[in-house]
Amino acid sequence: MSEQAQAIVYSSTHCNYCKNVKQYLTDKGVSFEERNIDLNEAFAEELWNTGMRSVPVTVIGDYKILGFNQTQLNKAVTELQA
């Protein structure tokens, strides 16, 4: 993860929930590194190794959030910004 990135978003090219997560993080002022599993096989393998089988997966600190779960995202972002 780059030094500035506060989160990692595993995504795919045509995923609307992925777009929602990225917009949410942008709106909250959270910098993130996008790892598109369609464009990079290594990212798909990383995601698979976490035990997750679908996107989006957002990694913030100790949180691994599957899908666009606004409750979990809010909690993780609040802790991040505390």
Short mmCIF file of C-alpha atoms in Angstrom, two decimals, residues 24 73-82:
data_model
loop_
_atom_site.label_atom_id
_atom_site.label_comp_id
_atom_site.label_asym_id
_atom_site.label_seq_id
_atom_site.Cartn_x
_atom_site.Cartn_y
_atom_site.Cartn_z
CA TYR A 24 -18.00 6.89 -0.40
CA LEU A 73 -17.43 1.51 6.38
CA ASN A 74 -18.58 4.31 8.72
CA LYS A 75 -17.15 2.48 11.73
CA ALA A 76 -13.79 1.80 10.05
CA VAL A 77 -13.47 5.36 8.68
CA THR A 78 -14.40 6.86 12.10
CA GLU A 79 -11.66 4.82 13.78
CA LEU A 80 -9.20 5.72 11.04
CA GLN A 81 -9.85 9.42 11.46
CA ALA A 82 -9.87 9.35 15.29
#
